[in-house]
Short mmCIF file of C-alpha atoms in Angstrom, two decimals:
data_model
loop_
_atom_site.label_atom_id
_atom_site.label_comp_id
_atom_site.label_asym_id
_atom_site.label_seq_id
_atom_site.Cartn_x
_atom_site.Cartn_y
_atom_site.Cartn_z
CA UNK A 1 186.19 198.22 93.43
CA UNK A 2 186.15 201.25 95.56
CA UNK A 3 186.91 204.47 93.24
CA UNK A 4 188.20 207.53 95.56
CA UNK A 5 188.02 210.92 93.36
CA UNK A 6 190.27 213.86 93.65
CA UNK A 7 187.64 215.58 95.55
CA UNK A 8 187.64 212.49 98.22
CA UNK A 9 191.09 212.12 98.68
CA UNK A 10 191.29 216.22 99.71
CA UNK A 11 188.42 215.70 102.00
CA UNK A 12 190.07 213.14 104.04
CA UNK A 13 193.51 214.30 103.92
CA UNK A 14 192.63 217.88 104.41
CA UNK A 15 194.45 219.21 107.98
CA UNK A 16 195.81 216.03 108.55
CA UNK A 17 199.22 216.96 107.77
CA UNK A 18 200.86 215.82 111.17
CA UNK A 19 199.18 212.05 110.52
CA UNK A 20 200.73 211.86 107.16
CA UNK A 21 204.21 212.39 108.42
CA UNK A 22 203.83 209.90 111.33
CA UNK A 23 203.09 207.48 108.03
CA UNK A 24 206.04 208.68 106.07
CA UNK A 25 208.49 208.04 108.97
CA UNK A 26 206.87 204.67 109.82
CA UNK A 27 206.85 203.65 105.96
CA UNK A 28 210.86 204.82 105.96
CA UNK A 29 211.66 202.27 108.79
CA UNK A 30 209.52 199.34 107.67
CA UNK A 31 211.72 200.13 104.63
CA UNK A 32 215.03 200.26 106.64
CA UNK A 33 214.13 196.81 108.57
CA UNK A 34 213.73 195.11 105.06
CA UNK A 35 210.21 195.03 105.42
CA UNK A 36 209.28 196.59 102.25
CA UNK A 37 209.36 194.77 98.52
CA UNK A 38 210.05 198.09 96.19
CA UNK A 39 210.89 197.48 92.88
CA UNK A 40 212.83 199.97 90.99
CA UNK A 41 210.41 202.44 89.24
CA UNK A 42 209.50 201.92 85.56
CA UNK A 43 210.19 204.90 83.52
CA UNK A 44 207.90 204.98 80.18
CA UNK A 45 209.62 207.52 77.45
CA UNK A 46 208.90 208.40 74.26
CA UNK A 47 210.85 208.54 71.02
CA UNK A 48 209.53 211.86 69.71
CA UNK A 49 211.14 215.37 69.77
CA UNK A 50 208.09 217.21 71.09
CA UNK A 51 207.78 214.58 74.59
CA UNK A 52 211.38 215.21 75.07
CA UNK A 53 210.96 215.93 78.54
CA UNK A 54 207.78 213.76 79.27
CA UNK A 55 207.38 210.75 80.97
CA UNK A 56 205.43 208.67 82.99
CA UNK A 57 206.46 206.43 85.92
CA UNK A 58 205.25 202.89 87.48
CA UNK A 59 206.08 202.65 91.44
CA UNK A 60 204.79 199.27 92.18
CA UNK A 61 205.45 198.89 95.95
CA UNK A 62 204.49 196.14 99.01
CA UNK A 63 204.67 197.89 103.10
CA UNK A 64 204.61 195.01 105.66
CA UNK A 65 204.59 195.35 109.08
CA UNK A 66 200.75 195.63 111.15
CA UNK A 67 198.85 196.79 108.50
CA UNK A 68 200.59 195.30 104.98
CA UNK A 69 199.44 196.96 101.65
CA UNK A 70 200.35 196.57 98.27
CA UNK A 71 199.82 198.48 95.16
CA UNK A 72 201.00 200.68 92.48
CA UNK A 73 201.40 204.55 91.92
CA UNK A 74 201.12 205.61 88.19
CA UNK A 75 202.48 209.06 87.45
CA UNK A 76 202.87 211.25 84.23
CA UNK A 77 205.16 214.20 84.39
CA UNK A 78 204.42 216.59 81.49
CA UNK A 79 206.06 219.83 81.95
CA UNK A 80 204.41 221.38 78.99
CA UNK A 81 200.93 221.32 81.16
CA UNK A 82 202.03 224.50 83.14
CA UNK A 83 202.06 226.82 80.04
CA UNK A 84 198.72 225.44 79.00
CA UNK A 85 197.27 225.98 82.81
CA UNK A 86 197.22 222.57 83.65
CA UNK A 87 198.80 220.78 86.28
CA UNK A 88 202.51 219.42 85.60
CA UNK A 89 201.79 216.08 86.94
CA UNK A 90 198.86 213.68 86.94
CA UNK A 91 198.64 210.29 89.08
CA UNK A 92 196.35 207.24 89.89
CA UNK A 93 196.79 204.54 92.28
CA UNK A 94 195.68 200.97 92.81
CA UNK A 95 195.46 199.12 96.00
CA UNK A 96 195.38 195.10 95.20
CA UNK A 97 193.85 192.90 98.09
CA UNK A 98 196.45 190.68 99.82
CA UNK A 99 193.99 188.07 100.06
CA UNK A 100 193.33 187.04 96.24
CA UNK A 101 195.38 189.54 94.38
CA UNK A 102 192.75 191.50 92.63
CA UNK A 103 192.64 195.16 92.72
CA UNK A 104 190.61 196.76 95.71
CA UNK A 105 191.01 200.59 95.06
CA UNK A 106 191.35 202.99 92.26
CA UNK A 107 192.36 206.65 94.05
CA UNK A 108 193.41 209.80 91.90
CA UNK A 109 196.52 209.86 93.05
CA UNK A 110 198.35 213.47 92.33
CA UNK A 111 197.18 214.45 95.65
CA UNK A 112 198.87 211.44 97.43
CA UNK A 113 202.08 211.78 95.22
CA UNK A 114 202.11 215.51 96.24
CA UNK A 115 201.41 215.30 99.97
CA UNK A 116 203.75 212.22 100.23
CA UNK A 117 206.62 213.90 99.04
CA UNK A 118 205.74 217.47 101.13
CA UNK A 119 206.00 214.97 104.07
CA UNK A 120 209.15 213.55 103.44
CA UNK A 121 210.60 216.72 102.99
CA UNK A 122 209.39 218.01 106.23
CA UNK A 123 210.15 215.17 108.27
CA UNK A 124 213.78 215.23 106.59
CA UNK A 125 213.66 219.11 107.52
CA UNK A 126 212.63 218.42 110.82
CA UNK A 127 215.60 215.34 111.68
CA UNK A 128 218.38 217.18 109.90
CA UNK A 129 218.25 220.95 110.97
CA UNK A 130 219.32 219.92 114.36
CA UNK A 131 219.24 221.87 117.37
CA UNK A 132 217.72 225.11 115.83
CA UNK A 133 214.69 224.63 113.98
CA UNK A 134 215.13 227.24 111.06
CA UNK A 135 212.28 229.75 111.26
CA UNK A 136 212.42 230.47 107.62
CA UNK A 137 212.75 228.74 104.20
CA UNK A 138 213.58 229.55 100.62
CA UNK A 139 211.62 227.97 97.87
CA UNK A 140 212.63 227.49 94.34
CA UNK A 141 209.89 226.32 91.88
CA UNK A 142 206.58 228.10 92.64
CA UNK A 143 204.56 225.06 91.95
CA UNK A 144 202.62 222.19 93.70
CA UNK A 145 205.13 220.78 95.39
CA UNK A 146 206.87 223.65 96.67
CA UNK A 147 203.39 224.61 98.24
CA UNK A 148 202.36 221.48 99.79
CA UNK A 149 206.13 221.47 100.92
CA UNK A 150 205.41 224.64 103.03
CA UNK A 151 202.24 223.77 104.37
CA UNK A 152 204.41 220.61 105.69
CA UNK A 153 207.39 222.48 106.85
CA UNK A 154 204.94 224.60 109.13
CA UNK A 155 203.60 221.78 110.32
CA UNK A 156 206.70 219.85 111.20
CA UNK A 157 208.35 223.06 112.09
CA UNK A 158 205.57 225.52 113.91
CA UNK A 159 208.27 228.27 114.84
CA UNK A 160 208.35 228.79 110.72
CA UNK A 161 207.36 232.35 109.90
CA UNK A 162 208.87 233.17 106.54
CA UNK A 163 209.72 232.40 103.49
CA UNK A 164 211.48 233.21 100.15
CA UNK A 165 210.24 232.50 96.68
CA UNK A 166 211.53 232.46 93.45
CA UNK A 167 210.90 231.08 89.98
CA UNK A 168 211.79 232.19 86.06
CA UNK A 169 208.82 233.32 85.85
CA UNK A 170 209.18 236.58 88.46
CA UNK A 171 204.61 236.88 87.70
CA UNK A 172 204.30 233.01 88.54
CA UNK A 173 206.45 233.71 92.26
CA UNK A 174 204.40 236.99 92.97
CA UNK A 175 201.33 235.13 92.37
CA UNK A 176 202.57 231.99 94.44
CA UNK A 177 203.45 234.40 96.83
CA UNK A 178 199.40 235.38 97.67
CA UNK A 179 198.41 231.51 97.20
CA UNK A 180 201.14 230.82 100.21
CA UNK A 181 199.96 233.67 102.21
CA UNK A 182 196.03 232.06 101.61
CA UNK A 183 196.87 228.27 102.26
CA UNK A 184 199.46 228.48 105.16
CA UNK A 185 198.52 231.01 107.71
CA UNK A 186 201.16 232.55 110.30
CA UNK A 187 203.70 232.55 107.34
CA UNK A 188 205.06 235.42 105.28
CA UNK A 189 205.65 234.81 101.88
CA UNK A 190 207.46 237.08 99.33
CA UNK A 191 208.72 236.61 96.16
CA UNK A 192 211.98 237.31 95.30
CA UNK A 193 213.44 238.28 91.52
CA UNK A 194 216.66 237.47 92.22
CA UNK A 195 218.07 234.04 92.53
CA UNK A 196 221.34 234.64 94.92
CA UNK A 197 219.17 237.19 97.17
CA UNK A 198 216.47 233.80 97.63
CA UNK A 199 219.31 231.08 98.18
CA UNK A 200 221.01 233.62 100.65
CA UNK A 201 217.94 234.45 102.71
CA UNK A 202 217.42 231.47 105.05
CA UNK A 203 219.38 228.46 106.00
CA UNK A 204 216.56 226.14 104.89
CA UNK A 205 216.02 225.22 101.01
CA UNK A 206 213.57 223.56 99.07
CA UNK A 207 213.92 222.86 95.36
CA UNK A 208 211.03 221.82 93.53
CA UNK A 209 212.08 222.73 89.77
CA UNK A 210 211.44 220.73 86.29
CA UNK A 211 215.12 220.91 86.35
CA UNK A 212 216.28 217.57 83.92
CA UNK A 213 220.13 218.88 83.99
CA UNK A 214 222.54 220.01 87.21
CA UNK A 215 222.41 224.42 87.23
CA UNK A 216 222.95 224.88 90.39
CA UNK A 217 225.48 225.26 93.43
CA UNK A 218 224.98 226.48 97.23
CA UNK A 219 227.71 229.06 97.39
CA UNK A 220 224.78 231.76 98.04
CA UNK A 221 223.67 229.62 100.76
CA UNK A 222 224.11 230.71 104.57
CA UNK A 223 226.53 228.23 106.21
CA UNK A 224 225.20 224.96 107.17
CA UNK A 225 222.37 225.19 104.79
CA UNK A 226 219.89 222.31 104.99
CA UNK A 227 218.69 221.64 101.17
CA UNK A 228 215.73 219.94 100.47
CA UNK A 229 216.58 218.44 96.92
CA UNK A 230 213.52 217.30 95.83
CA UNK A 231 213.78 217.42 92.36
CA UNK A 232 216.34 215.76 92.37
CA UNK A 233 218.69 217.40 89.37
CA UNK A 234 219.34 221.00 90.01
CA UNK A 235 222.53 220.68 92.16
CA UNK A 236 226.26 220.14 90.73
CA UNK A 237 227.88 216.85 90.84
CA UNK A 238 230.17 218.88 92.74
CA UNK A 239 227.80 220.06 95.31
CA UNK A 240 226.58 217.04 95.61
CA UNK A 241 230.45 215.66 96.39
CA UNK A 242 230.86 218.53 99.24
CA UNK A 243 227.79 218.35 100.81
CA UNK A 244 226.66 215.57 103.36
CA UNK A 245 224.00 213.50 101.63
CA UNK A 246 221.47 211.74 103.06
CA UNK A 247 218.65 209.48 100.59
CA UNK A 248 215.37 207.82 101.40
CA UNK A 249 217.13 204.77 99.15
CA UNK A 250 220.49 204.68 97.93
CA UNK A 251 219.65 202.14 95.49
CA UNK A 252 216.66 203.99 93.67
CA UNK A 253 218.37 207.83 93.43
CA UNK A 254 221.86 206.98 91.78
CA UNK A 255 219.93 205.64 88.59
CA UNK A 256 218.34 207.66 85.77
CA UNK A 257 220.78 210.68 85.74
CA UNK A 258 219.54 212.74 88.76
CA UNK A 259 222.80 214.56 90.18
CA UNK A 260 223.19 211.66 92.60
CA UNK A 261 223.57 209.53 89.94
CA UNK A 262 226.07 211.97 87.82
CA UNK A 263 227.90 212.00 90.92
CA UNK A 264 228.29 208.07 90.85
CA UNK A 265 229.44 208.19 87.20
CA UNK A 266 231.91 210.56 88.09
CA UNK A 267 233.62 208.99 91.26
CA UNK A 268 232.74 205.13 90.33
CA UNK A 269 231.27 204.77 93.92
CA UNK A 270 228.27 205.98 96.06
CA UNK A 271 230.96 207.00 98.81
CA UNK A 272 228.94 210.19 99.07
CA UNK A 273 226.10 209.18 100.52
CA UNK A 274 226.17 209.41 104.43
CA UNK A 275 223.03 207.84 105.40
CA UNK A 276 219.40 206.81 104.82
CA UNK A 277 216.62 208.43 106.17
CA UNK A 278 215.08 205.43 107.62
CA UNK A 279 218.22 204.52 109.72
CA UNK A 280 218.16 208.01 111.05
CA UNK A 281 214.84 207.11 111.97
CA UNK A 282 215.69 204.27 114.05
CA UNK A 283 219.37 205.83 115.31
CA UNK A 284 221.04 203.12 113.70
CA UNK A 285 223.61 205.38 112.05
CA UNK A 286 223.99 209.30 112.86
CA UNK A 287 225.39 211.32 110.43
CA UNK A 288 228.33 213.83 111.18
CA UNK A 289 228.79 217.71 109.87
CA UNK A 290 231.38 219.98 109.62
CA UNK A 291 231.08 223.30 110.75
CA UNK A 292 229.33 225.19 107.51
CA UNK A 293 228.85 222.51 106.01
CA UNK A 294 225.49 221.76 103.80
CA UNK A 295 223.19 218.79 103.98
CA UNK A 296 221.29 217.69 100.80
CA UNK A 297 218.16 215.18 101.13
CA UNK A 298 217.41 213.82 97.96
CA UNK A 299 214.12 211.50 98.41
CA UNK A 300 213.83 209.73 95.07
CA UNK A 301 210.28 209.25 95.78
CA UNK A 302 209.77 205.74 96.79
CA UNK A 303 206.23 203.78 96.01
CA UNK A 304 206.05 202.49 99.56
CA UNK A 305 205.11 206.16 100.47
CA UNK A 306 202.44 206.47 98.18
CA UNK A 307 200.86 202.67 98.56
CA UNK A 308 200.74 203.62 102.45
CA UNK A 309 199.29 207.34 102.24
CA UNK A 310 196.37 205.74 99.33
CA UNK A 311 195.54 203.02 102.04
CA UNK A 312 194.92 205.37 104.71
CA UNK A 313 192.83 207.52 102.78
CA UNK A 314 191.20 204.17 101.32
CA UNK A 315 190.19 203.00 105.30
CA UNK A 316 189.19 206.51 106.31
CA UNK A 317 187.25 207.44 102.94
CA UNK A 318 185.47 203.79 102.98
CA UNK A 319 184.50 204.73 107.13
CA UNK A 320 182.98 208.46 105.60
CA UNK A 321 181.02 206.80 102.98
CA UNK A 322 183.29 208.52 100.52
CA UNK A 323 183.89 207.49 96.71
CA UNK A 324 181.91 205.39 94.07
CA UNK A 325 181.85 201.54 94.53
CA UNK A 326 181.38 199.45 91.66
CA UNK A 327 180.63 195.95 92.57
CA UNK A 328 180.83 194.64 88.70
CA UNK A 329 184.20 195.82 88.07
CA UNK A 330 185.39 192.19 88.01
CA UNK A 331 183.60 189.04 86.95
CA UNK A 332 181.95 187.75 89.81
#
């Protein structure tokens, strides 16, 4: 058993942010050719008042294709942890050989989760803003995500020079605000108190909120906004209706209430949905948008991602000499 640390999963995946997209969009059409086994996530809740909004996830997950991989992501979401100073979220992963099953590779895995989901968001960015490449984004939620999203977004987009922030917490944005300006040079960061003036700055949007209930439209939005909806429950059900939605997986977003899913209780169909990313990918379906009109990606986070970013960093960590290897792990 090969055990990759937090501290060896940076180290390999540190700069490396054009590689990790190239994965993403390969992962997303494996996915869209059927080559993929992704079972829907496991969602582990618990009965008491005080974990009301805590949970942790199982995203077990198979890619095929030239270099198949199988494995599973384990995340716990505990919004409480940012009060406390801690980190919201908190992740392992585990690689199983294809050969006899048994597990190959433990990896810390909140660095994956984070850097897998900047990456679809970029790439999404990147195939949906069309012919002009927005120099500028707005970010709500000044948090992990949101950061690694940026660093992303300048990658995928390299003529990005600004961008917006906001949060509740107007001390938390000014301080994410200097942590931008640090981690992704040739960008200008500011925070901004009020929530219409950051949704009306710049026709590109990411939100990356602990949102669990719809609170939010896109009237502030410039026209045409392209909305990065990674968390998945902040917009309206009817946004969500007017908007031109594209998913990573139809399938795994209309479940377990995220505004997708409200939207599917509320019309009895998934009508809404234009396209997957994947078939984007491979231009076997284009999507079509009226003039002003927004386009929402909501990526529900599928396992495939993660199971394909671990076994990179598991081949290129192994190469380095990085980790701990215990060879007693298993009975012999």
């Amino acid at each position: 058993m090969l055990i990759l640390r937090r501290s060896d999963v940076v180290e390999t995946l540190t700069g490396r942010e054009r590689e990790v997209i190239d994965l993403v969009a390969e992962a997303y059409r494996l996915h869209d050719e059927g080559r993929t086994a992704l079972p829907h996530s496991t969602f582990l809740r618990f009965p008491e008042e005080e974990h009301g909004r805590d949970r942790i996830i199982g995203l077990p997950a198979y890619r095929g294709g030239a270099s198949p991989v199988a494995g599973m992501k384990w995340i716990a979401s505990f919004p409480g942890n940012v009060a406390a100073g801690l980190e919201r979220a908190s992740a392992t992963v585990v690689l199983n050989s294809l050969e006899n099953g048994r597990p190959s590779a433990f990896l810390e895995g909140s660095v994956i989760s984070a850097k897998r989901t900047a990456a679809s968001a970029a790439l999404a960015a990147r195939v949906l803003s069309g012919q002009a490449p927005p120099t500028g984004v707005t970010l709500i939620g000044c948090g992990v995500i949101n950061l690694e999203i940026l660093r992303f977004l300048k990658a995928a987009l390299p003529g990005l020079r600004d961008a917006a922030l906001y949060d509740m917490d107007p001390a938390r944005a000014e301080a994410f605000a200097r942590t931008c300006t640090e981690a992704v040079p040739g960008v200008r960061a500011t925070a901004v108190k009020n929530l219409d003036a950051a949704l009306s700055g710049h026709p590109l949007l990411s939100l990356a909120t602990t949102a669990a209930e719809p609170h939010l439209d896109l009237s502030a939005c410039p026209p045409g906004t392209t909305v990065l909806h990674v968390s998945l429950r902040d917009l309206s059900v009817e946004t969500i209706l007017t908007a031109v939605n594209v998913v990573d997986d139809t399938d795994h977003v209309c479940r377990e209430r995220t505004s997708l899913d409200l939207a599917q209780q509320h019309t009895g169909n998934r009508d809404f949905v234009a396209a997957q990313i994947g078939a984007l990918l491979r231009g076997t379906t284009h999507i079509e948008r009226k003039p002003g009109q927004h386009v929402v990606y909501s990526p529900f986070g599928l396992g495939v991602l993660d199971i394909a970013l671990a076994e990179y960093v598991r081949e290129r960590a192994e190469r380095n000499g990085l980790g701990v290897r215990v060879d007693d792990f298993l009975e012999a």
